[in-house]
Amino acid sequence: MGILGFFNKEKKETLDKGLSKTKESVFAKLTRAIAGKSKVDDKVLDDLEEILITSDVGVETTLKVINRIEERVSRDKYVSTSELTAILRDEIAALLTENNTEDREGFVLPEGVKPYVIMVVGVNGVGKTTTIGKLAYQFKKAGKTVYLGAADTFRAAAVEQLVIWGERTDVSVVKQKMGADPASVAFDTLNSAKANNADVVIIDTAGRLHNKINLMNELTKIKNVMKKVVPDAPHEILLVLDGSTGQNAFEQAKQFTAATEVNALAVTKLDGTAKGGVVIGISDSFRIPVKYIGLGEGMEDLQVFNRKAFVNSLFGE
Ligand SMILES: Nc1nc2c(ncn2[C@@H]2O[C@H](COP(=O)(O)OP(=O)(O)OP(=O)(O)O)[C@@H](O)[C@H]2O)c(=O)[nH]1
Ligand SMILES: [Mg+2]
């Protein structure tokens, strides 16, 4: 087994397929930038900077990557353009893994925390409910007892959508009527979960309220009510970001992390977009780890984010 031993073939295929648009776009630009050139010079580096920025890596992260490559070029004197993708891959992987936290292997819950409570937040349409369904599937598959709480009571369809995911994955869903108090739904969910000795609770929340202040106040209220049942809940506040919105996802991450105690990120919809580079920028720019990536609408299309696997998939191994 290599470093990616746990990362099986099927998962790699989903990742490669999901990232293919981003990869094609980056490579097309790279090919153009180095056409007719044999050596990495200032012009190539300038073009590379532009490629990374237009691939949604973000300015700050791009500059770090360029600096690293510049250092390497000045150290090695002659760097051929044919080495450029390999160098990019190595330097981006090194940058992302520098802050030495290990990538997790698989959908694992911390030991001794029961129920482990995950509150899922994010603006409307980013993929919260779908991500919850996919997580429910994975935890259930791992033999865990899962409870879902339909605390997005803003729309009737939201509750139904979660109920469908509950049926599909064969896990319990706690709900009330549309318009019910979301905090009350969360309270009920935690009580049921506790009474049934559940391993994990995932709370869905509304992404759309009358305004941003309302939304943040409501999230705070849900959090506080949950503590009455499980004092250290929520253990995880998972912010879901739509990767296909590129820099917008970045902005949302900034706003949410400033307003709530988000401690995990999920970046969805990386399939079908050329903006997958945004994961590199987000992973580098926020202290909060990108925990999951969404690569499709199916149950199996959520992966635990692995920085090396991601960069390898994007720039070839
Ligand atoms: N292609 C693709 N589609 C996704 C992914 N994740 C979610 N979606 C789709 O995005 C749409 C919105 O997803 P939801 O899960 O309903 O989003 P939400 O954040 O719960 O939305 P609200 O409840 O309205 O706030 C759905 O059509 C999903 O199937 C993904 O990783 N890839
Ligand atoms: Mg939803």
XYZ file of N, CA and C and ligand atoms in Angstrom, residues 123-130 134 152 155 161 207-208 268-269 271 294-297, ligand 1:
95
model
N -25.661 28.894 3.318
C -26.753 29.611 2.645
C -27.567 28.653 1.785
N -28.712 29.126 1.306
C -29.615 28.205 0.625
C -29.059 27.664 -0.682
N -29.345 26.409 -0.890
C -28.997 25.760 -2.148
C -27.576 25.239 -2.269
N -26.766 25.372 -1.251
C -25.359 24.962 -1.367
C -25.167 23.441 -1.304
N -26.186 22.746 -0.790
C -26.067 21.284 -0.705
C -26.068 20.740 0.715
N -26.622 21.496 1.651
C -26.659 21.049 3.057
C -27.413 19.734 3.214
N -28.660 19.712 2.752
C -29.497 18.534 2.976
C -28.913 17.310 2.277
N -28.421 17.509 1.070
C -27.807 16.414 0.320
C -26.569 15.889 1.056
N -25.826 12.132 2.522
C -24.623 11.360 2.191
C -23.868 10.965 3.457
N -34.736 22.665 9.380
C -35.074 23.656 8.362
C -36.581 23.570 8.200
N -39.259 25.871 4.807
C -40.012 25.421 3.635
C -40.509 24.009 3.906
N -37.631 16.585 1.957
C -36.363 16.180 1.336
C -35.499 15.388 2.329
N -31.176 27.752 5.105
C -30.143 28.639 4.593
C -30.723 30.000 4.263
N -32.047 30.027 4.216
C -32.680 31.263 3.772
C -33.642 31.718 4.858
N -19.051 21.455 -1.850
C -19.870 20.581 -2.698
C -19.783 20.971 -4.172
N -20.420 20.154 -4.982
C -20.636 20.418 -6.414
C -19.342 20.645 -7.193
N -18.049 18.432 -8.990
C -18.268 17.811 -10.297
C -18.958 18.854 -11.175
N -17.986 17.297 -2.017
C -19.114 16.716 -2.740
C -18.787 16.600 -4.213
N -18.960 15.385 -4.749
C -18.560 15.123 -6.138
C -19.707 14.607 -6.986
N -20.937 14.874 -6.562
C -22.101 14.408 -7.323
C -23.318 14.368 -6.424
N -24.459 14.021 -7.023
C -25.702 14.049 -6.264
C -26.018 12.727 -5.564
N -23.646 17.885 -8.871
C -23.806 18.002 -7.560
N -24.962 18.441 -7.075
C -25.098 18.555 -5.734
C -24.035 18.237 -4.836
N -24.486 18.484 -3.583
C -25.754 18.926 -3.702
N -26.131 18.978 -4.987
C -27.423 19.433 -5.555
O -27.643 20.788 -5.230
C -29.023 21.043 -5.068
C -29.272 21.727 -3.731
O -28.931 20.817 -2.712
P -29.614 20.820 -1.281
O -28.996 19.734 -0.503
O -31.092 20.836 -1.404
O -29.131 22.229 -0.747
P -29.507 22.953 0.627
O -28.307 23.684 1.062
O -30.076 21.971 1.569
O -30.616 23.997 0.137
P -31.727 24.744 1.035
O -32.396 23.707 1.860
O -32.623 25.363 0.014
O -31.018 25.765 1.841
C -29.718 19.695 -5.197
O -30.235 19.575 -6.486
C -28.603 18.693 -4.975
O -28.820 17.472 -5.615
C -22.789 17.780 -5.390
O -21.798 17.505 -4.714
N -22.740 17.692 -6.754
